Short mmCIF file of C-alpha atoms in Angstrom, two decimals:
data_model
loop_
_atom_site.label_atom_id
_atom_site.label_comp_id
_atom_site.label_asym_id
_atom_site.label_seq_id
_atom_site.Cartn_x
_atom_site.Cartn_y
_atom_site.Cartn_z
CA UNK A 5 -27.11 -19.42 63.36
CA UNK A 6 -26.76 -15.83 63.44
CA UNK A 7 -23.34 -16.08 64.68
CA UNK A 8 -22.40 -18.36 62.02
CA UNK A 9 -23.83 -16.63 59.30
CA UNK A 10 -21.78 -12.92 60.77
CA UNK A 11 -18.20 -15.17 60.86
CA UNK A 12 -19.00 -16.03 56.98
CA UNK A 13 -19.52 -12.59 56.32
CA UNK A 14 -16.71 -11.70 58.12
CA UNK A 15 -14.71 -13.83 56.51
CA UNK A 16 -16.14 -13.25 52.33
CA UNK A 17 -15.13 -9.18 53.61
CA UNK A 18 -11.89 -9.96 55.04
CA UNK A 19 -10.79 -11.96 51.47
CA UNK A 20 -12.16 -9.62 49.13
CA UNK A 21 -10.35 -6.65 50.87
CA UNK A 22 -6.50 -8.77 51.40
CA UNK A 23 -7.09 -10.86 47.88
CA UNK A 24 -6.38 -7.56 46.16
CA UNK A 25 -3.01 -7.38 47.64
CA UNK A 26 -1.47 -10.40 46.49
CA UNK A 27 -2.87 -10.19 43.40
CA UNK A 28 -1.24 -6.98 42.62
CA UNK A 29 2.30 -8.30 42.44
CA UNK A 30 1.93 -10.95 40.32
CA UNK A 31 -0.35 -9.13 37.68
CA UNK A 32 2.07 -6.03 37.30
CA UNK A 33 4.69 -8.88 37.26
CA UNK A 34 2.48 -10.04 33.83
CA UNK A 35 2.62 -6.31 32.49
CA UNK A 36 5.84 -6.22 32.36
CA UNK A 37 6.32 -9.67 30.78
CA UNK A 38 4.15 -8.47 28.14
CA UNK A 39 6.21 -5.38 27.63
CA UNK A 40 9.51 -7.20 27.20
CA UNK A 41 7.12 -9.49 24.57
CA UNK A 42 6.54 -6.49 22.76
CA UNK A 43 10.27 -5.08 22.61
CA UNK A 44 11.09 -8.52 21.04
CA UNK A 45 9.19 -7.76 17.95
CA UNK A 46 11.45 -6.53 15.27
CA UNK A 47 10.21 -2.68 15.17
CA UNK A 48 8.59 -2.71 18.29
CA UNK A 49 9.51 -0.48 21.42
CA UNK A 50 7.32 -0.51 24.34
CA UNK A 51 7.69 1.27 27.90
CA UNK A 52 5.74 1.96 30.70
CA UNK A 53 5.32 5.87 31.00
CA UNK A 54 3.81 5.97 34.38
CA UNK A 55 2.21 3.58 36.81
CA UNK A 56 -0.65 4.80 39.60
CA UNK A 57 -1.19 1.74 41.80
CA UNK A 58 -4.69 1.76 44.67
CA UNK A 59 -5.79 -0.99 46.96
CA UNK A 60 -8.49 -2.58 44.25
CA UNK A 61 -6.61 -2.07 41.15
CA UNK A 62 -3.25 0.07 38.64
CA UNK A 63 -3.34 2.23 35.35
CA UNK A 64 -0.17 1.84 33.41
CA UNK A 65 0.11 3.70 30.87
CA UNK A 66 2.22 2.45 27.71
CA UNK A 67 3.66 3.78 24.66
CA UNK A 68 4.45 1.84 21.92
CA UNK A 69 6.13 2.64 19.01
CA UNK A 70 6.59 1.11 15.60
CA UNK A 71 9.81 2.03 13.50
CA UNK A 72 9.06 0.98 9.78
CA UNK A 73 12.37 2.02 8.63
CA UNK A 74 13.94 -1.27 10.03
CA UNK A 75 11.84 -2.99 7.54
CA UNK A 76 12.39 -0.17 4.49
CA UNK A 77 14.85 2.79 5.34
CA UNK A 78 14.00 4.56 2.41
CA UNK A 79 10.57 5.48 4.41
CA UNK A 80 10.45 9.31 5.69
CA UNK A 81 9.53 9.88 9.62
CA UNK A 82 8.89 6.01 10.18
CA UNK A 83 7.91 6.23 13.58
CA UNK A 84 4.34 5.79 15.04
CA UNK A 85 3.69 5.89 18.56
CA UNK A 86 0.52 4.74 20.48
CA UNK A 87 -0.25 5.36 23.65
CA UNK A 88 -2.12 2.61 25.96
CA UNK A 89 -3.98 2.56 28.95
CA UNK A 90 -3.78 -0.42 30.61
CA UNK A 91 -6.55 -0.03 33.88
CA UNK A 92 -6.87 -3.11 36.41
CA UNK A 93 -9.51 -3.90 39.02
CA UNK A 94 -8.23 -7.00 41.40
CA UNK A 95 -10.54 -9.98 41.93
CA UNK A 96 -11.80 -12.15 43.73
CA UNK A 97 -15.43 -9.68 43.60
CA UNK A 98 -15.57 -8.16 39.88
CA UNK A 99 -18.18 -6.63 38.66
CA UNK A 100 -18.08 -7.35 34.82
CA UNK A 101 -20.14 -8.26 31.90
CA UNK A 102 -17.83 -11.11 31.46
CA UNK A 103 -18.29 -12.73 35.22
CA UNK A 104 -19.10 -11.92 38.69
CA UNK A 105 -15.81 -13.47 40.05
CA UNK A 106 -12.30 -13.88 39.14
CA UNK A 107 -8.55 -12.89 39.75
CA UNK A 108 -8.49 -9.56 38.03
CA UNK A 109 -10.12 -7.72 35.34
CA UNK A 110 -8.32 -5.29 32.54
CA UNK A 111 -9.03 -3.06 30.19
CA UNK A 112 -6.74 -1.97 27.79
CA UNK A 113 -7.46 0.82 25.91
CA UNK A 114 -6.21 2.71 22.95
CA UNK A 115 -7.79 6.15 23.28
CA UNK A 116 -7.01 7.39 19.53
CA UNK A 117 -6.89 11.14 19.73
CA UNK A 118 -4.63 11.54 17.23
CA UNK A 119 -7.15 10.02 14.96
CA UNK A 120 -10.10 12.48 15.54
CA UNK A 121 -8.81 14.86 12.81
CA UNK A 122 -9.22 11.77 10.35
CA UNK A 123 -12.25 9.70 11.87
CA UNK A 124 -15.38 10.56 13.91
CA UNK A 125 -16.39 8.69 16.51
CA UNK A 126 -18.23 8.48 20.40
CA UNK A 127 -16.31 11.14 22.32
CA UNK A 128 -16.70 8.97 25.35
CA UNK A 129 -15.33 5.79 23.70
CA UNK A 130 -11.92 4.70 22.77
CA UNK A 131 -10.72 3.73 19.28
CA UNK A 132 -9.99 0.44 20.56
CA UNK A 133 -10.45 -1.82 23.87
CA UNK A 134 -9.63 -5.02 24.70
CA UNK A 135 -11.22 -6.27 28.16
CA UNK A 136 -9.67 -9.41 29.76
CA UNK A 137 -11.22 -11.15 32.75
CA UNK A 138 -8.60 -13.79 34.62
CA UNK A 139 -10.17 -16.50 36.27
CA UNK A 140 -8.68 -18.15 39.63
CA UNK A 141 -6.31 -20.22 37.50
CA UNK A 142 -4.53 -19.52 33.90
CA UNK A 143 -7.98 -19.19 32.17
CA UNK A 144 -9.17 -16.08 31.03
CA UNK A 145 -11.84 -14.44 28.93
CA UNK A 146 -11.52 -11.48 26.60
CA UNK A 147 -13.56 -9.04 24.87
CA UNK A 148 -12.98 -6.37 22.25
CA UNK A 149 -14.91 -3.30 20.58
CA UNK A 150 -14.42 -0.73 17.79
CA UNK A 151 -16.89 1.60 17.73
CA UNK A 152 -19.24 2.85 14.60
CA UNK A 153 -17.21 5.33 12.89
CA UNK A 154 -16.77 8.06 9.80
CA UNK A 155 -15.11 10.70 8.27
CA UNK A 156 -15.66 14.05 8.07
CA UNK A 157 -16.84 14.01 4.57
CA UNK A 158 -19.06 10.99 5.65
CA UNK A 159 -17.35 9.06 2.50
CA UNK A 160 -16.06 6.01 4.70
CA UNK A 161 -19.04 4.43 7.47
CA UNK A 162 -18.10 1.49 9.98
CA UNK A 163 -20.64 -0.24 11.68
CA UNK A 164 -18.45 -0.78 14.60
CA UNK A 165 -16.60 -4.64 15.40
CA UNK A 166 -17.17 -6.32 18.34
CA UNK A 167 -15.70 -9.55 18.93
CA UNK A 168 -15.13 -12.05 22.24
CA UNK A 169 -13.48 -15.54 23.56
CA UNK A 170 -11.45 -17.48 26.12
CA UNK A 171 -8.98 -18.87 27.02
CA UNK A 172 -8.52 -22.50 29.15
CA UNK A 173 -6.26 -25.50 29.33
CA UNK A 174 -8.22 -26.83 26.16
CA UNK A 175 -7.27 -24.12 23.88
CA UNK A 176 -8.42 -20.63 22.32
CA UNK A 177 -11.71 -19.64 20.86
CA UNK A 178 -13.20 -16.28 19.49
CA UNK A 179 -15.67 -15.21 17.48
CA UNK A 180 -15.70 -11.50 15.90
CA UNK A 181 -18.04 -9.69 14.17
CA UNK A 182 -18.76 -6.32 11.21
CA UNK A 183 -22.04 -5.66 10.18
CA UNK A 184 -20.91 -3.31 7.61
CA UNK A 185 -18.48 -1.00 6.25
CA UNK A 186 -18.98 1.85 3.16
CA UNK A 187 -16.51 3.37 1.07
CA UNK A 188 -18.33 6.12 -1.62
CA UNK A 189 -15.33 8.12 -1.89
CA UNK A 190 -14.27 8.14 -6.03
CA UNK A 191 -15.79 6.39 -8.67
CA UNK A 192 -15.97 3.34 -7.13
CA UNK A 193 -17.87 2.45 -4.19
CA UNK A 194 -17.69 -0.11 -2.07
CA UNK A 195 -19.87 -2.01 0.19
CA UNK A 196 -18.80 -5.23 2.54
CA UNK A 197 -21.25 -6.68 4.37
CA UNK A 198 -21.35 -9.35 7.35
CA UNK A 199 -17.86 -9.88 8.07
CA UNK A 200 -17.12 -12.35 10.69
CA UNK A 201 -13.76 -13.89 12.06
CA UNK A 202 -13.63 -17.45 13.73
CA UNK A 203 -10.72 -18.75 15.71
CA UNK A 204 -10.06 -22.12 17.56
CA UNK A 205 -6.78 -23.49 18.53
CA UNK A 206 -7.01 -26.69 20.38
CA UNK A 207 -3.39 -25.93 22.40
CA UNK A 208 -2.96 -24.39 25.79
CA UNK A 209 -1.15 -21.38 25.81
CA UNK A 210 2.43 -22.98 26.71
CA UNK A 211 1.85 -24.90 23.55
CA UNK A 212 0.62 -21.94 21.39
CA UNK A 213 3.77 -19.72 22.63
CA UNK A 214 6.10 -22.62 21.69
CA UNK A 215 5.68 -21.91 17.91
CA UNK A 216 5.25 -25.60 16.82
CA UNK A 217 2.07 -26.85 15.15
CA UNK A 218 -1.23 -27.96 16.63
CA UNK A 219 -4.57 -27.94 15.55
CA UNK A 220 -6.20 -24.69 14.63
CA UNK A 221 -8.79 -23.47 12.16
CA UNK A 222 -9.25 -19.78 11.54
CA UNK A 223 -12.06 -18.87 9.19
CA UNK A 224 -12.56 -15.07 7.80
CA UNK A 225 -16.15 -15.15 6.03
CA UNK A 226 -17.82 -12.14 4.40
CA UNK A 227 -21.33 -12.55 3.15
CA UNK A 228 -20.86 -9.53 0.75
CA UNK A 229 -18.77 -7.70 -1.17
CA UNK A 230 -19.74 -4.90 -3.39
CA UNK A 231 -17.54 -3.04 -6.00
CA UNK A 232 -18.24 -0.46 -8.02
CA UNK A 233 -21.77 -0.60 -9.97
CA UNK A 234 -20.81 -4.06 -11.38
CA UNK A 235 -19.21 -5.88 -9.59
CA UNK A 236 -20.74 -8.56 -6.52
CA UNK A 237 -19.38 -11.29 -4.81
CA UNK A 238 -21.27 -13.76 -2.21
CA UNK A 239 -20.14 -16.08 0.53
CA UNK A 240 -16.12 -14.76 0.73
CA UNK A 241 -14.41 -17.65 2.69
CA UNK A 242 -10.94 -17.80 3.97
CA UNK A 243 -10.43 -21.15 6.32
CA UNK A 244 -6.53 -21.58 7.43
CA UNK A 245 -6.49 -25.04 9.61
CA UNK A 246 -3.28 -26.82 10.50
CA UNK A 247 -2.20 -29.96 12.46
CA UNK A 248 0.22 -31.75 13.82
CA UNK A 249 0.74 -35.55 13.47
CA UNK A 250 1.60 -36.79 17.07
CA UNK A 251 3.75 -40.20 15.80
CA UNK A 252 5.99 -38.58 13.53
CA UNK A 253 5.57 -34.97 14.53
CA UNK A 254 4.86 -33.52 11.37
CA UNK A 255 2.54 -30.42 10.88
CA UNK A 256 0.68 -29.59 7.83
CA UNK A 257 -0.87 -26.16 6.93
CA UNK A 258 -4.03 -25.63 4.43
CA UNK A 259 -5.64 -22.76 3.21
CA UNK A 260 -8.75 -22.62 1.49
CA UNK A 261 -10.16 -19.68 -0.71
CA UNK A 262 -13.63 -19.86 -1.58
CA UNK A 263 -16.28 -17.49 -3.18
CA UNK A 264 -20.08 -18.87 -3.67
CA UNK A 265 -20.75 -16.17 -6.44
CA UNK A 266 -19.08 -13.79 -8.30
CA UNK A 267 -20.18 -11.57 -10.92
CA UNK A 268 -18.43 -9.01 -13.05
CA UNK A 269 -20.25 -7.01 -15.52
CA UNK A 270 -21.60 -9.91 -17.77
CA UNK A 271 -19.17 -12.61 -15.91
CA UNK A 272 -20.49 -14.77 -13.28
CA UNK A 273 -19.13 -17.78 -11.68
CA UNK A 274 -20.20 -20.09 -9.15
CA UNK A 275 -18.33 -22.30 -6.58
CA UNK A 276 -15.18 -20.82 -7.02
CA UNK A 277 -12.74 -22.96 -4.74
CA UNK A 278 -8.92 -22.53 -4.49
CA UNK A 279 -7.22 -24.81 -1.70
CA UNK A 280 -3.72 -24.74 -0.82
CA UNK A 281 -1.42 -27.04 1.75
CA UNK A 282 1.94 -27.85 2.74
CA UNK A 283 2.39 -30.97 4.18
CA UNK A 284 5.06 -33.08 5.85
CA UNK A 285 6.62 -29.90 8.17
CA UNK A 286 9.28 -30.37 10.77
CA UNK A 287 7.73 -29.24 14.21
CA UNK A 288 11.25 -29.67 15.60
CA UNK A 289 12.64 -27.03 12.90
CA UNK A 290 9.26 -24.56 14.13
CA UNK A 291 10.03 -24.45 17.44
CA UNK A 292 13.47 -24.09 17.19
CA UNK A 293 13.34 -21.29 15.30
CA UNK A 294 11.14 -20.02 17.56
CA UNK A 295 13.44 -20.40 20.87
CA UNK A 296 16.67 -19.13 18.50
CA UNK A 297 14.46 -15.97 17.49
CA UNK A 298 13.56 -14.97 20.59
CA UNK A 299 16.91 -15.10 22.35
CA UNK A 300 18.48 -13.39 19.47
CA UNK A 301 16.01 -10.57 19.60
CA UNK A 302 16.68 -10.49 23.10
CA UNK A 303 20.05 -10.00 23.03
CA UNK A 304 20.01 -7.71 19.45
CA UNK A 305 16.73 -6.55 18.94
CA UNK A 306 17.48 -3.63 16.62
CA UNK A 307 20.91 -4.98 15.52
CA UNK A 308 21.64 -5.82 11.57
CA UNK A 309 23.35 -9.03 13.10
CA UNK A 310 19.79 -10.47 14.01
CA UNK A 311 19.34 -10.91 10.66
CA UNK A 312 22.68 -12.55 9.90
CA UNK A 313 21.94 -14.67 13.07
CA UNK A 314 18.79 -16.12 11.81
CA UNK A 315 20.08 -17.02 8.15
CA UNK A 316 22.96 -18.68 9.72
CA UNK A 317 20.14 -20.71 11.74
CA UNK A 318 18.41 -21.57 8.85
CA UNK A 319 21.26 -22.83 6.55
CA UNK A 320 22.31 -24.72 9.75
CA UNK A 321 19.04 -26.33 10.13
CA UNK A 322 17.37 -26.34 6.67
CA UNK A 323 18.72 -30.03 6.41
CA UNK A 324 15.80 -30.95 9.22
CA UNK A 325 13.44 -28.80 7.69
CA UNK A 326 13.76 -30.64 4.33
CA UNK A 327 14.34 -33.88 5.88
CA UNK A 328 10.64 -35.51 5.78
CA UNK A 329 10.66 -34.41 2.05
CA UNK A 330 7.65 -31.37 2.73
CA UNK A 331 4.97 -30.98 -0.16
CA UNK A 332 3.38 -27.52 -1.54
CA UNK A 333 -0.10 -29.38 -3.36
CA UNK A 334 -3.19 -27.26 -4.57
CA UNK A 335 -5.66 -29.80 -3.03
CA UNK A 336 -8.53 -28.34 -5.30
CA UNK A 337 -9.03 -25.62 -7.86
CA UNK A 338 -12.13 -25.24 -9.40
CA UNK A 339 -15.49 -23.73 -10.63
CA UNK A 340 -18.46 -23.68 -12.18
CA UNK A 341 -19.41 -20.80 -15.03
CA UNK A 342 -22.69 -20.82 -16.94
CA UNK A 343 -21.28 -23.28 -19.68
CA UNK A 344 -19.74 -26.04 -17.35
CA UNK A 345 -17.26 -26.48 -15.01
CA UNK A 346 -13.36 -27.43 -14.11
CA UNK A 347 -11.34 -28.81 -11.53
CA UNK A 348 -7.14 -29.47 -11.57
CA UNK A 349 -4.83 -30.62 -8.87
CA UNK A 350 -1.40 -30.07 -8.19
CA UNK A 351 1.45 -32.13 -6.18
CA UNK A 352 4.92 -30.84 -5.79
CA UNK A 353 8.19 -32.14 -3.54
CA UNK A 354 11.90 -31.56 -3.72
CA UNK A 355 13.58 -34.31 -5.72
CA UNK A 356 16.02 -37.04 -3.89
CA UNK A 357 19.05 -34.28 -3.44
CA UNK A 358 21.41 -33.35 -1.22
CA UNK A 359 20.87 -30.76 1.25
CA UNK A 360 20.51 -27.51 -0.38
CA UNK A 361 21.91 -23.72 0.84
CA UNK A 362 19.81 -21.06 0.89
CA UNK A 363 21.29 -19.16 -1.99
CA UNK A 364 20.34 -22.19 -4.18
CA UNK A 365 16.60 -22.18 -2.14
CA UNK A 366 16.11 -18.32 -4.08
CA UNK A 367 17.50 -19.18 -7.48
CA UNK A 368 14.73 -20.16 -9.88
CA UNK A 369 16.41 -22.53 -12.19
CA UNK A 370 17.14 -24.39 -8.68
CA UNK A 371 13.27 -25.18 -8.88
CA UNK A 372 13.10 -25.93 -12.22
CA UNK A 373 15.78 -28.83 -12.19
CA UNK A 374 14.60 -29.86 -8.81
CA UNK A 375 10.93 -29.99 -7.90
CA UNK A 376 8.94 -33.11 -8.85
CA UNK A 377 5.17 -31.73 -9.81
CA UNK A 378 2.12 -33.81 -11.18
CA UNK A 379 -0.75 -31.58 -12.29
CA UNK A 380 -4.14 -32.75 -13.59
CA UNK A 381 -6.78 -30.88 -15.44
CA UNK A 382 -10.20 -31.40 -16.46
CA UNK A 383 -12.95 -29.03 -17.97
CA UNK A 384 -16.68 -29.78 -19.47
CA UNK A 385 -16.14 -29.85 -23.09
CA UNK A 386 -18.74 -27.02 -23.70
CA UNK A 387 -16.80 -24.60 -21.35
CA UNK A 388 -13.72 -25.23 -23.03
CA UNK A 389 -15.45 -24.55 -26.56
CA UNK A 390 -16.87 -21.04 -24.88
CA UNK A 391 -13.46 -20.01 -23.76
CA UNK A 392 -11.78 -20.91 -27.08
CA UNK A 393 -14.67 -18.92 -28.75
CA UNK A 394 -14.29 -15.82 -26.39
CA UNK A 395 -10.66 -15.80 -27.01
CA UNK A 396 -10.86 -15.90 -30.67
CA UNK A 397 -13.45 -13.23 -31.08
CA UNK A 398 -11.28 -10.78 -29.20
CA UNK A 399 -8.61 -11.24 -31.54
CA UNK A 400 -10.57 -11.52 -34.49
CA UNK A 401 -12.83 -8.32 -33.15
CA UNK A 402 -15.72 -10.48 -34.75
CA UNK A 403 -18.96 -11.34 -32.56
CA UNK A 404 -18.59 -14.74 -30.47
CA UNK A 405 -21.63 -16.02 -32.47
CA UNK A 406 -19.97 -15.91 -35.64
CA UNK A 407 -19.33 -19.08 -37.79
CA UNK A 408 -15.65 -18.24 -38.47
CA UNK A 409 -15.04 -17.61 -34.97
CA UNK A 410 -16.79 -21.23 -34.23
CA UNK A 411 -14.69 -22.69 -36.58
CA UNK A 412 -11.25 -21.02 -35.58
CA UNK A 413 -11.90 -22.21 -32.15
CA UNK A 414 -12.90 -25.80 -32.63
CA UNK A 415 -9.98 -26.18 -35.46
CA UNK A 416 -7.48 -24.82 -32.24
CA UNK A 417 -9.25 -27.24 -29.89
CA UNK A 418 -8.72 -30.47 -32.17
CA UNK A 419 -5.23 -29.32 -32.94
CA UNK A 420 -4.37 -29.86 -29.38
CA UNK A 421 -5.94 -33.02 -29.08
CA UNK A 422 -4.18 -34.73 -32.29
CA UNK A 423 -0.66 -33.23 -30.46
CA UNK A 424 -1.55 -35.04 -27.59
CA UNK A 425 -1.74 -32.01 -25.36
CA UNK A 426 -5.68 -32.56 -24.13
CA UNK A 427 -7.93 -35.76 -24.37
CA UNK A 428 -11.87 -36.14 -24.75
CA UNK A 429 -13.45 -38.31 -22.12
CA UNK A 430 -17.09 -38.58 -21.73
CA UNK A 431 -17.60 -35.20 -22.23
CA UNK A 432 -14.50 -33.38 -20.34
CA UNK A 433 -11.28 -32.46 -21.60
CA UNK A 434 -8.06 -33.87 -19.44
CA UNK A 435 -4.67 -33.37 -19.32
CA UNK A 436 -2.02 -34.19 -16.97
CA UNK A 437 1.82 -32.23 -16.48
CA UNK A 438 4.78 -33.64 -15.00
CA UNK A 439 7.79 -31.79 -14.32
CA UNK A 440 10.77 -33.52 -13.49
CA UNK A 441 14.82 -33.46 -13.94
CA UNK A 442 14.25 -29.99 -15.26
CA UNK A 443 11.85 -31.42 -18.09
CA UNK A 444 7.89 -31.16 -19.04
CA UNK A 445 5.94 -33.37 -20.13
CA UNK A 446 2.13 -33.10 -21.25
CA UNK A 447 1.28 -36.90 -21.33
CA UNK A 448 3.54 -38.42 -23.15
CA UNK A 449 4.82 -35.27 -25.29
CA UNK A 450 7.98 -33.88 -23.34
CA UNK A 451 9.61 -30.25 -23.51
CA UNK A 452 12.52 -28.97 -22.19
CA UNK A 453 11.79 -26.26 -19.38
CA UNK A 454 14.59 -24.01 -20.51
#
C-alpha cells in the first residue's frame, strides 16, 4: 500500500513539474494572438516590450497605444499609451481564488501611474486587473477589480467595481458590480448608486468571434441616480437582447430603456418605458462584414483605403442586407404622470424598391419618399387636458388654474378632434400616422411631407 500510494505521489510531482512546460508554448502562442487582435482595431497598436519567461509561469509586458487622430485629425497630441502587465502561473496546481486546478492562470494588469497625479488610490493595487483562470479545455473563468478611488480635492469618490464570469461551450456570463460613485465638484452634485452590469451570451466563443447574431441579453441597471438638489431617478434599466432565427437566419436586436421614477423639481413620472428593435437582419451580411473587416485591417490597418474598402463592401452587399425587408419599430413608449398615462407604437420598413446605393441610404428626402411607417397614439383624456393647460399658461404667463387658460386649452383640444387629427374613446385620446409614397396621413386627413 505504501508503495502504491509513493508511485501516485511520484507521479501527481512528476506532472505538475513537466505540465508547465508544454503549457508555456501554447499560452504565449495565445498572447500573441491577442496582440495581433488588438493591432486590428482601427487606432490600436499593441507590442510586446519585453518578455521574462521561468519554469511555472512569463510576464509580458505590453504597450498599447490609441491614436485618436485616425478618427478626428484635428485633435492635438492624440496618442495615449498604456502599459500592461500580463503575469502567468502554468497549471495543472494553481493556487487561486477562482479554482484549485486548471491550465494556467493570468493576471493582467494595468498599473496606472500616470494617473496618480489625477486619482488616489491603494499604492499596492493597480488601476485595473483582469484575472483569467483556463481550465483543462477552452473554458475559462475571469475576474476583474477597480479599486475605491478619489481625487485630491476629494470632489469625485468611487466605491471601487468588482465584477466576475466564465466562459464554456454554452456561452458567456458575468455579473459586475458599483456600490457608489460621488461627484460634488460645481453646483451640481451627483450621486449614482447600485450600479450593476449583467451579461449572457448563449454562443461559444467561435460563434461570438464570428460576428453574426445569437442570443444575448445585456442589462445595465442603476438603482439611483441623483442630480443636483432636484433632481432623482429610481430603477435606471438598460436591457440590449438579440437573437437569431435558426430557419431563416435572421437576427433581431432590441433595446429597452426604462426608468421606475423620475422626478424633476415639481415633475415626476412613473413607468417610463422606451423600447426599440430592428428586426428581420441578414446574419449572412454580419458575418461577412466581419471576415472582409478583419482581412482588410490586416492587410491596411492604418491605411485611408480601409475605409474605401469597406464602403465598396457595403454598396456591394447592401442588396443582401436589405433583402428580407429589415424593420426599425419602437415596440413600446410610454408612461404614467400624476394625471394619467400614454402609450404609442411605431412600425417602419423600406418600401418595395430597387436596391438602393449608399449615397441615396444618407439623403433624407430618400427616407421620406421611401419608408412605410404606422404610428399609434393613445393618452388618458385628463393627461392630455393637463398638458394642453401647462402649455397654454406658459404662453399666456397666466396661472394653470385659471378659467381662460381652461378654456384656451379645451377649445385647442376639440379643434383637433373636429379636424380629425385625435379621437375620444372611452376616456383616451387616439390617433394613428401613416407615412407612405412620401405622404402623411393622420387618419384619414393626408399632408404632403414636403
Amino acid at each position: 500500500m505504501k508503495k502504491i500510494l509513493a508511485v501516485l505521489v511520484f507521479t501527481l510531482v512528476a506532472a505538475c513539474l513537466v505540465a508547465p512546460k508544454f503549457i508555456a508554448p501554447k499560452h504565449q502562442e495565445k498572447i500573441v494572438e491577442l496582440i495581433s487582435n488588438i493591432n486590428k482595431a482601427p487606432g490600436y497598436t499593441a507590442n510586446i516590450e519585453s518578455t521574462n519567461s521561468v519554469w511555472f509561469g512569463s510576464e509580458n509586458k505590453v504597450l498599447v497605444t490609441f491614436d485618436a487622430t485616425q478618427f478626428d485629425p484635428t485633435i492635438q497630441d492624440g496618442a495615449i499609451e498604456a502599459e500592461i502587465t500580463i503575469d502567468t502561473h502554468y497549471g495543472p496546481l494553481l493556487f487561486s481564488s477562482q479554482g484549485l486546478f486548471g491550465l494556467y492562470k493570468t493576471d493582467i494588469r494595468f498599473a496606472g501611474d500616470n494617473l496618480r497625479d489625477y486619482v488616489d488610490w491603494d499604492e499596492d493595487q493597480p488601476f485595473y486587473e483582469l484575472s483569467v483562470l483556463g481550465g483543462f479545455t477552452d473554458n475559462f473563468k475571469i475576474a476583474d477589480t477597480i479599486p475605491e478611488f478619489t481625487n485630491p480635492a476629494d470632489t469625485v469618490q468611487f466605491s471601487g467595481y468588482a465584477g466576475q464570469g466564465q466562459m464554456s461551450d454554452q456561452g458567456f456570463i458575468y455579473q459586475g458590480n458599483l456600490n457608489q460613485m460621488d461627484v460634488v465638484d460645481g453646483y451640481t452634485p451627483i450621486k449614482a448608486e447600485g450600479f450593476s452590469i449583467s451579461i449572457e451570451l448563449n454562443a461559444d466563443l467561435a460563434s461570438i468571434m464570428q460576428g453574426g447574431f445569437y442570443d444575448s441579453t445585456t442589462d445595465l441597471s442603476l438603482e439611483k441616480l441623483n442630480v443636483g438638489g432636484d433632481t432623482e431617478f429610481s430603477g435606471l434599466n438598460i436591457e440590449a437582447t438579440s437573437s437569431l432565427d435558426q430557419e431563416t437566419q435572421l437576427g433581431n436586436i432590441q433595446v429597452a430603456y426604462l426608468i421606475k421614477n423620475a422626478m424633476i423639481g415639481t415633475f415626476t413620472a412613473s413607468d417610463l418605458s422606451f423600447v426599440t428593435e430592428l428586426t428581420k437582419l441578414s446574419n449572412k451580411f454580419f458575418m461577412d462584414y466581419k471576415k472582409f473587416s478583419d482581412d482588410v485591417l490586416a492587410e491596411s490597418p492604418t491605411s485611408d483605403t480601409s475605409s474605401d474598402a469597406l464602403f465598396a463592401f457595403m454598396q456591394n452587399n447592401i442588396g443582401e442586407l436589405l433583402a428580407a425587408k429589415p424593420e426599425f419599430n419602437i415596440t413600446d413608449f410610454s408612461g404614467t404622470f400624476p394625471k394619467g398615462s400614454f402609450n404609442a407604437t411605431l412600425t417602419s420598413k423600406l418600401a418595395d424598391i430597387e436596391t438602393p446605393t449608399i449615397d441615396e441610404l444618407l439623403i433624407p428626402e430618400f427616407w421620406l419618399y421611401n419608408a412605410v411607417v404606422t404610428a399609434n397614439i393613445e393618452a388618458d383624456e385628463p393627461l392630455i387636458r393637463d398638458f394642453a393647460e401647462q402649455f397654454i399658461a406658459s404662453k399666456m404667463r397666466a396661472p394653470v388654474t385659471a378659467p381662460e387658460v381652461k378654456q384656451q386649452a379645451l377649445m385647442i383640444i376639440n379643434s383637433f378632434v373636429q379636424q380629425g387629427l385625435i379621437q375620444l374613446d372611452d376616456d383616451k385620446y387616439k390617433s394613428e400616422i401613416t407615412i407612405e409614397d412620401g405622404q402623411g396621413k393622420i387618419y384619414d386627413s393626408a399632408f404632403p411631407l414636403m
